[in-house]
Coordinates of C-alpha atoms and ligand atoms in Angstrom, one line a residue:
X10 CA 5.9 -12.2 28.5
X11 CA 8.4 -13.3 30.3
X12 CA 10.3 -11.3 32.7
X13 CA 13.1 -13.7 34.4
X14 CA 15.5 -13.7 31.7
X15 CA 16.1 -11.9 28.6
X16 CA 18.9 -11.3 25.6
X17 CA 18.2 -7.8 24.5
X18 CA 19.8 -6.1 21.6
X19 CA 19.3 -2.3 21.2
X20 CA 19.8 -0.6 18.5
X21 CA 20.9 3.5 18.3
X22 CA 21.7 3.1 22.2
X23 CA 24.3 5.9 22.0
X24 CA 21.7 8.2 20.5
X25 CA 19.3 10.9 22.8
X26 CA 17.1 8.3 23.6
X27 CA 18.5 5.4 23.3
X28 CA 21.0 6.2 25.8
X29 CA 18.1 6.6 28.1
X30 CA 16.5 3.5 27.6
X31 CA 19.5 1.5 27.8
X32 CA 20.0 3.3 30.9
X33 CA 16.7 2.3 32.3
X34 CA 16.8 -1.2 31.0
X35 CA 20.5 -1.9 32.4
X36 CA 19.7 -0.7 35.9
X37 CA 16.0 -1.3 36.4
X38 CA 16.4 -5.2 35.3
X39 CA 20.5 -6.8 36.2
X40 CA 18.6 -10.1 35.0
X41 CA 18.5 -9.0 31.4
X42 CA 21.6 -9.1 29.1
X43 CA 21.6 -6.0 27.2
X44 CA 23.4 -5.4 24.1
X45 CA 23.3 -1.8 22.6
X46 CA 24.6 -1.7 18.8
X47 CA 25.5 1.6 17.0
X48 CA 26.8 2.5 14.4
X49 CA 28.4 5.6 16.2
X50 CA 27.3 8.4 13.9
X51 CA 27.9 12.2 14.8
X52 CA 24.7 11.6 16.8
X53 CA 25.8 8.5 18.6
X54 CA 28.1 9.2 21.8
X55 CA 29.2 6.4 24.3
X56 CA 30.1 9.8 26.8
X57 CA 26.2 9.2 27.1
X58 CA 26.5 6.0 28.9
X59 CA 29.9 6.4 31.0
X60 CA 27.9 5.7 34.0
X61 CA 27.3 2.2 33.0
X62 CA 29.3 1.1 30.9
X63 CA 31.1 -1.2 33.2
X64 CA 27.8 -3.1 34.8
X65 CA 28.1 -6.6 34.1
X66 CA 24.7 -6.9 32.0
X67 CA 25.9 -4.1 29.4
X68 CA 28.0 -4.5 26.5
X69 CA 28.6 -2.2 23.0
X70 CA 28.9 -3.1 19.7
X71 CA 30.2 -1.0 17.2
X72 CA 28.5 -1.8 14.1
X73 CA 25.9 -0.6 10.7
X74 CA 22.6 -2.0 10.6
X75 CA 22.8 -1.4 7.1
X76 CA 25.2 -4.0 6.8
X77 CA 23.1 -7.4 6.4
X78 CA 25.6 -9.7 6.3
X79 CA 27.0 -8.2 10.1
X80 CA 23.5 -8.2 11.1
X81 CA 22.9 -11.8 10.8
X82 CA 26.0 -13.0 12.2
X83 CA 25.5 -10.8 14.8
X84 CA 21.8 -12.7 15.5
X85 CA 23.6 -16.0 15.1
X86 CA 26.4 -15.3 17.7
X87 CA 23.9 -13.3 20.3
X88 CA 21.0 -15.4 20.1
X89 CA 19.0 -12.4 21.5
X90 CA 15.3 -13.2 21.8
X91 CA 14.3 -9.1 21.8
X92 CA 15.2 -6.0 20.2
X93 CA 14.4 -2.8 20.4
X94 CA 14.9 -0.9 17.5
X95 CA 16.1 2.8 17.7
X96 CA 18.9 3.4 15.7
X97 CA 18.3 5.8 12.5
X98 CA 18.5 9.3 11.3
X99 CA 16.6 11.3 13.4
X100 CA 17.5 15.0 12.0
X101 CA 14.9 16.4 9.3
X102 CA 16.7 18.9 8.1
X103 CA 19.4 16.6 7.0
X104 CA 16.5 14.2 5.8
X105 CA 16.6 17.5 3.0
X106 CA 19.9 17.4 2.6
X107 CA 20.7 14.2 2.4
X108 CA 17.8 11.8 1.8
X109 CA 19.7 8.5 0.8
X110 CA 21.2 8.2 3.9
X111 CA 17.6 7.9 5.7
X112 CA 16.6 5.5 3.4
X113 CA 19.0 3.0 3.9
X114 CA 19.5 3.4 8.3
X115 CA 15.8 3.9 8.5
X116 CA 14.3 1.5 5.8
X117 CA 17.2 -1.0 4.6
X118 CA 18.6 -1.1 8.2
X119 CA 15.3 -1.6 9.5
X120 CA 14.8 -4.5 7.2
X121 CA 18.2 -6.1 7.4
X122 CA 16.9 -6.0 11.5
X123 CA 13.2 -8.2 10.6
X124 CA 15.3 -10.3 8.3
X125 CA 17.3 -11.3 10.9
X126 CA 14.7 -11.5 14.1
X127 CA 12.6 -13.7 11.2
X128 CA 15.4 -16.1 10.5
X129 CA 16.3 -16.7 14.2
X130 CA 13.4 -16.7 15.7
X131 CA 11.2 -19.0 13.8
X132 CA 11.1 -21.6 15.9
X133 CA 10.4 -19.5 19.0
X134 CA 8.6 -16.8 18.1
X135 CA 6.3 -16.9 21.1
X136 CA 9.2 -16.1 23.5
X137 CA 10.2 -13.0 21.1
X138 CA 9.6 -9.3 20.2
X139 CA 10.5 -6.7 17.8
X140 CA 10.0 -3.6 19.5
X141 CA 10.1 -0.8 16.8
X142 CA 10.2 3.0 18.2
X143 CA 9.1 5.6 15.8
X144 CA 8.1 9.3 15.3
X145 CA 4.7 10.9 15.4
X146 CA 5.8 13.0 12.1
X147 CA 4.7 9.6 9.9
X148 CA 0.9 11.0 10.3
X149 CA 1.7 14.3 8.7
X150 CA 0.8 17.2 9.8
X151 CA -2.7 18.8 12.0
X152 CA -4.4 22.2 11.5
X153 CA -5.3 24.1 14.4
X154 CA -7.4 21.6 15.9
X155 CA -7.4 17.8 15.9
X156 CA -4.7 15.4 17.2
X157 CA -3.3 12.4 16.1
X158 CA -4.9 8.7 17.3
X159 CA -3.2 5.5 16.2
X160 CA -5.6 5.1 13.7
X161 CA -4.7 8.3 11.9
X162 CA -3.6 7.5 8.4
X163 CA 0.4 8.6 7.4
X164 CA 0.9 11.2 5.3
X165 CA 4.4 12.0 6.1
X166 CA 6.4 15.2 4.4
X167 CA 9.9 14.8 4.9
X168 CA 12.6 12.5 3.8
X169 CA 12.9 11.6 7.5
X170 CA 9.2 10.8 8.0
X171 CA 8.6 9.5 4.7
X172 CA 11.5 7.0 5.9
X173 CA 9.7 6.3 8.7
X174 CA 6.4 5.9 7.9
X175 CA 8.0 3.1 5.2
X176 CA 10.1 1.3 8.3
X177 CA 6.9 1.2 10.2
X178 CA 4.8 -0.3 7.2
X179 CA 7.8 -3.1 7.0
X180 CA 7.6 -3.7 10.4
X181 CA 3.7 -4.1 10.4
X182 CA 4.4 -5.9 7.3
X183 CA 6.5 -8.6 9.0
X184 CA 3.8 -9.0 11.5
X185 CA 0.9 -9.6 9.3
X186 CA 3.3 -12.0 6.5
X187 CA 5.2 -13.9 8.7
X188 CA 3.9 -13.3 12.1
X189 CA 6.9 -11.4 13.3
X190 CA 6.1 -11.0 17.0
X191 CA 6.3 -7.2 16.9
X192 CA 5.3 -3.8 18.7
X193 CA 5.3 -0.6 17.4
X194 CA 5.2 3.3 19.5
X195 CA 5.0 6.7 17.6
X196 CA 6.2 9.6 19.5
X197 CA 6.3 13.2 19.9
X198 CA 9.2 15.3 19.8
X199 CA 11.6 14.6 23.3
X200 CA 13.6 17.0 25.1
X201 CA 16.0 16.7 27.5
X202 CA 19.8 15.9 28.7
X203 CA 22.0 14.1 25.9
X204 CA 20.2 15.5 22.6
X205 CA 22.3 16.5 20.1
X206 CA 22.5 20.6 19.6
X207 CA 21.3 20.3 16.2
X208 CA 17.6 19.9 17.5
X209 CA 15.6 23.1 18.5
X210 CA 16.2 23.5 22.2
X211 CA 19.7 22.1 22.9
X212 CA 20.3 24.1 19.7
X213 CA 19.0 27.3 21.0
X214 CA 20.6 26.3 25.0
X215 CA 23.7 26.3 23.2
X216 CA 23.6 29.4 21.0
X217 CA 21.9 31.4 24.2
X218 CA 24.9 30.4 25.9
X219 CA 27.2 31.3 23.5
X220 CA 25.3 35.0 22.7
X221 CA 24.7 33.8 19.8
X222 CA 21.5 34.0 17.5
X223 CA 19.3 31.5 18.4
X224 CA 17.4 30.6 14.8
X225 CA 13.3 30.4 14.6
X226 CA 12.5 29.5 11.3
X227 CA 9.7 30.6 9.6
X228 CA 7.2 33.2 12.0
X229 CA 8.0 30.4 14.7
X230 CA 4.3 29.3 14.3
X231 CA 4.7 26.0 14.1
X232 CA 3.5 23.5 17.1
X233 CA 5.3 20.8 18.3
X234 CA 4.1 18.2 21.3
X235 CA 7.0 17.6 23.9
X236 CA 7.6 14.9 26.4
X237 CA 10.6 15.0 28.5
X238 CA 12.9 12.1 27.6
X239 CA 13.0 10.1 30.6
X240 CA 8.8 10.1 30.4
X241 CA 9.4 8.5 26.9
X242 CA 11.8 6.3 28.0
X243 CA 9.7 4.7 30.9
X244 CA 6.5 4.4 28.0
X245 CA 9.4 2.4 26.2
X246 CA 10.1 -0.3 28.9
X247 CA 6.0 -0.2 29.7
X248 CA 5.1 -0.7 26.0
X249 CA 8.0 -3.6 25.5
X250 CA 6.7 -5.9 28.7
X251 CA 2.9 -5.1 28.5
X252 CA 1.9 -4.4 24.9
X253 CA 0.1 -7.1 22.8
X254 CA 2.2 -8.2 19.7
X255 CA 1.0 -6.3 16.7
X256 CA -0.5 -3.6 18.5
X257 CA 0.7 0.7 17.8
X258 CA 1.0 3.2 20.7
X259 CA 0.9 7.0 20.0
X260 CA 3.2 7.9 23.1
X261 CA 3.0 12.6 23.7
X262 CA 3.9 14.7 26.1
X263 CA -0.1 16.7 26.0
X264 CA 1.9 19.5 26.0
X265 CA 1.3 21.9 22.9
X266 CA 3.7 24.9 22.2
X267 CA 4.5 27.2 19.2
X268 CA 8.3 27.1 18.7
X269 CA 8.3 31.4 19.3
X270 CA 6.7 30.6 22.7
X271 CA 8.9 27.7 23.7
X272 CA 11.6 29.8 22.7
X273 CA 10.9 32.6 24.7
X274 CA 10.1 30.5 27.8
X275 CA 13.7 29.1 27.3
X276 CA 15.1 32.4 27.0
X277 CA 13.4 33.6 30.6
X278 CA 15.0 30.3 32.2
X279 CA 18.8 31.0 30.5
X280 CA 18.6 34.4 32.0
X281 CA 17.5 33.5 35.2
X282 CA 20.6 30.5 35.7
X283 CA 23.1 32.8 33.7
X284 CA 21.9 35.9 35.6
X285 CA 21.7 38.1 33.1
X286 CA 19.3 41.2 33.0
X287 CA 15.6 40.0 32.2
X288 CA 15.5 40.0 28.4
X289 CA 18.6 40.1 27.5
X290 CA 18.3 36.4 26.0
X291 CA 15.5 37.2 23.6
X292 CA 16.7 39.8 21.8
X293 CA 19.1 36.9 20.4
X294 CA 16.3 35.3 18.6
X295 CA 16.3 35.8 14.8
X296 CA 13.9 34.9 11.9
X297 CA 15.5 32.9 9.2
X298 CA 13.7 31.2 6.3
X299 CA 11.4 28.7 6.8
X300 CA 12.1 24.9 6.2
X301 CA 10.7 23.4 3.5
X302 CA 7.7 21.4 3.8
X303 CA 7.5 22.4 7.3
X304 CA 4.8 20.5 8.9
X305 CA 2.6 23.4 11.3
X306 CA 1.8 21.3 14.1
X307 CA 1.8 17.8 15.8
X308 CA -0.7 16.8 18.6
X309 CA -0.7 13.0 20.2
X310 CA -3.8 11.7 21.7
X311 CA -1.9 9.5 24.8
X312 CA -5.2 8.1 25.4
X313 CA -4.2 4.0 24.2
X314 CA -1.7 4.2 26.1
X315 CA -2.9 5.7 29.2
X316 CA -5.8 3.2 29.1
X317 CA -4.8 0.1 28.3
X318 CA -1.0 0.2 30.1
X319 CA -1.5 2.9 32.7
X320 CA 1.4 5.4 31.2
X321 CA 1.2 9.4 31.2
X322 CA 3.9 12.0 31.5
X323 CA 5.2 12.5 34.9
X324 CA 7.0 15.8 34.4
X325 CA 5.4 19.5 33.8
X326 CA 7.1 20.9 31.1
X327 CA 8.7 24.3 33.0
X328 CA 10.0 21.9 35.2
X329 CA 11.4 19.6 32.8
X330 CA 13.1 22.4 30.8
X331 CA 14.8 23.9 33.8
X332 CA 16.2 20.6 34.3
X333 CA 17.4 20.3 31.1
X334 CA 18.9 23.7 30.8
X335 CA 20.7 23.6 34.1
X336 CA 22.0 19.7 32.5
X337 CA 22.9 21.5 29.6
X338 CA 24.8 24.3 31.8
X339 CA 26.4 21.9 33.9
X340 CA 27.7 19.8 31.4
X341 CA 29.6 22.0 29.1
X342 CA 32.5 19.4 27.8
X343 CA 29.8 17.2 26.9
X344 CA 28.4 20.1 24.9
X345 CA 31.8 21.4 24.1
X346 CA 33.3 18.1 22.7
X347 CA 29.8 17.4 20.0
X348 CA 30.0 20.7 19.4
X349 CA 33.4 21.0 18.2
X350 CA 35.6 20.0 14.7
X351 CA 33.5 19.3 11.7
X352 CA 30.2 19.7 13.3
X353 CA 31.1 23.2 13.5
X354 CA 31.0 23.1 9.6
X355 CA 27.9 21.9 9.3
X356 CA 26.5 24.0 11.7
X357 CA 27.4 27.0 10.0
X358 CA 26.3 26.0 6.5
X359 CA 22.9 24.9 8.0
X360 CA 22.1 27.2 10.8
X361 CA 23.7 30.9 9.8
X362 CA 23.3 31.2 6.0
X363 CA 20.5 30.0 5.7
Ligands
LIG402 P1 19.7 10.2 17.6 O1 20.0 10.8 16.2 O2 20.1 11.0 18.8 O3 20.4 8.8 17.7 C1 20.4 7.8 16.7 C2 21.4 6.8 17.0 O4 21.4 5.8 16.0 C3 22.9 7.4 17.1 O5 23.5 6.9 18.2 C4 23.5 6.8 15.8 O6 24.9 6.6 16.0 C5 22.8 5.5 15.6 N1 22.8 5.1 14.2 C6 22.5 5.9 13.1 N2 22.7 5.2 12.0 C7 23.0 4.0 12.3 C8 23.3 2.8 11.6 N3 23.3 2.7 10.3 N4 23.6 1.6 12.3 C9 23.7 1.7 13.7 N5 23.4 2.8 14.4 C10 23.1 3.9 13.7 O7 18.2 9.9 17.6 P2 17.1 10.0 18.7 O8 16.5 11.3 18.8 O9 17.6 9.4 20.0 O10 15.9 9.0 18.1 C11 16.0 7.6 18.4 C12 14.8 7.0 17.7 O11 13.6 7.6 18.2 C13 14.7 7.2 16.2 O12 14.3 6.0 15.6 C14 13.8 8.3 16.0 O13 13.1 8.3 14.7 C15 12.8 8.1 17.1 N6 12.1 9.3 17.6 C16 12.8 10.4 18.0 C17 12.1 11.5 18.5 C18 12.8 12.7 19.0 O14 12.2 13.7 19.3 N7 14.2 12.7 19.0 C19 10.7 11.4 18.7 C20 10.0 10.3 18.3 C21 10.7 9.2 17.8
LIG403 P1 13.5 19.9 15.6 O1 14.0 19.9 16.9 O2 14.4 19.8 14.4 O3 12.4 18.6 15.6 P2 11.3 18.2 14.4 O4 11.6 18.9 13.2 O5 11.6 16.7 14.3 O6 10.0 18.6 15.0 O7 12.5 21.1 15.3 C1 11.5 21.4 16.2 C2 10.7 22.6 15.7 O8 11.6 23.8 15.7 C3 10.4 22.5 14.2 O9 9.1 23.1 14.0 C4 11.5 23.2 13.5 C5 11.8 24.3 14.4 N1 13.2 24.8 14.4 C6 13.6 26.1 14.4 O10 12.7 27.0 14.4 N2 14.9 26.5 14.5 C7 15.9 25.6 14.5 O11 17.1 25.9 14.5 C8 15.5 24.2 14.6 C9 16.6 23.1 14.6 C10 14.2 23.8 14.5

């Protein structure tokens, strides 16, 4: 591709990781003009991006991708040539709750996007891409062995990932019909600074913080694969300026752990930067039911990736949660502010009675 000049739109940039990557892209390349639309959802917060938001090759649009009709003017007006597409609902237990709301951000939004990229870029689709960034939960779920390759065929459970796995197919879809210029990455679950305390480990930072009782659902069995944001985010920029169009990357941290573990592990590091008595934070974890159709474990095999573009994780995990936590601890009106008003409701209803 290329790399002089470049009209960018991203999508969900005042998310967890999109803030990142707009980050990255904003800094790491002045030549590029980047545009970052959200919609600004409880999940979306421009405090994410105050350190930037006055360069000269940043601007923010407030806006629904579920709208067409702003979508397409918004193509006709920007005249990007690139987008990279993270804007959705990301929560799965809201995916129970509410599952119409993931259908139409993470499929209809998703296809209002194509529609668009198709009807501007037709007669440049050479000097284009379509980068869509999606989850690792579309392949289901593993036993105890086994991890998931890019060939691994979806079988996803939730409303979330059963939204995902269908923006993915559209996305190939668009490829393969209409020779959308397009790349696609499936990831394991991030961690780190900015993700919103509804997730498992800001979640439990939070409550640890607070003494309150940090929630493990099921026997905390369950496995998850965890790359530290920043690693995901530089697999992002790798992937969008070296990966063939129509190819799939499984991006993962290969770093396995059973939420009970993780959580204890989290528990010895709040102790340690809160000084309190070894111990003390555990006895704040509590049981509560399980969620339904709870996949057991996720696994990514990196091994595309690490091949054909060179990426792996940079950053051991202990390492990578310390850092978190003490960005976490440092950073309490960021915490305090997302945390306050009607999240608080929600949090309740979903969290303590369960
Ligand atoms: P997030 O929930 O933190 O952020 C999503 C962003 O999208 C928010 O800023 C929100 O305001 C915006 N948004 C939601 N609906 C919108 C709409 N209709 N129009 C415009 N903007 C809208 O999510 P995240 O964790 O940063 O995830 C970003 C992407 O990465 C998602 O596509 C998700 O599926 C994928 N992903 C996440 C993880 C993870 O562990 N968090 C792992 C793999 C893949
Ligand atoms: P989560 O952070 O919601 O990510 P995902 O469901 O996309 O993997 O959850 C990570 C794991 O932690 C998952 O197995 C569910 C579990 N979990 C809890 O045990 N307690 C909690 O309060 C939350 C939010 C999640």
């Amino acid at each position: 591709m290329n790399t002089t000049t470049k009209n960018i739109l991203i999508t969900g940039g005042a998310g967890f990781i999109g803030s990142h990557v707009v980050r990255r892209f904003v800094k790491n390349y002045p030549q590029y003009r980047i545009v970052n639309l959200d919609k600004l959802t409880y999940a979306g917060n421009l405090a994410n991006l105050q350190d930037i938001e006055e360069a000269d090759n940043y601007s923010f649009i407030r806006g629904d991708i579920t709208d067409a009709t702003f979508i397409d003017e918004l193509f006709n007006t920007q005249q990007f040539d690139s987008v990279i597409h993270l804007a959705a609902e990301s929560h799965v237990d809201r995916s129970i709750s509410s599952p119409l709301e993931f259908v139409l951000t993470n499929v209809v939004g998703t296809v209002n996007l194509l529609n668009a990229a198709r009807r501007y870029w037709s007669d440049k689709l050479d000097q284009c891409r379509f980068y869509h960034i999606s989850t690792d939960e579309v392949y289901g779920t593993l036993g105890e062995t086994g991890m998931f390759t890019e060939t691994t065929a979806y079988d996803p459970h939730s409303p979330y990932s059963a939204s995902k796995a269908s923006s993915d197919h559209f996305v190939r879809a668009y490829h393969d019909t209409y020779g959308l210029p397009i790349v696609i990455s499936n990831c394991s679950n991030n961690y780190g600074p900015n993700q919103f305390p509804e997730k498992l480990i800001p979640l439990a930072i939070h409550n640890i913080r607070n003494n309150r009782p940090v929630p493990v659902y099921g026997t905390g069995e369950n496995v998850r694969d965890w790359l530290y944001v920043i690693d995901h985010a530089i697999a992002i920029d790798t992937v969008f300026h070296r990966a063939e169009n129509g190819k799939t990357y499984n991006i993962g941290g290969h770093n396995e752990w059973k939420n009970i573990d993780l959580i204890r592990l989290l528990c010895k590091i709040m102790d340690k930067k809160l000084e309190r008595a070894s111990g003390t934070s555990e006895k704040l974890i509590t049981f509560v039911k399980d969620r339904a159709g709870h996949d057991l474990r996720y696994a990514i095999d990196a091994s595309r990736i690490k091949a054909e573009l060179d990426w792996a994780p940079s950053l051991q995990f202990e390492e990578g949660l310390e850092r978190t936590v003490s960005w976490y601890l440092e950073n309490e009106t960021w915490l305090n502010n997302v945390t306050s008003g009607d999240y608080l409701n929600y949090y309740e209803q979903q969290y303590l009675h369960r």
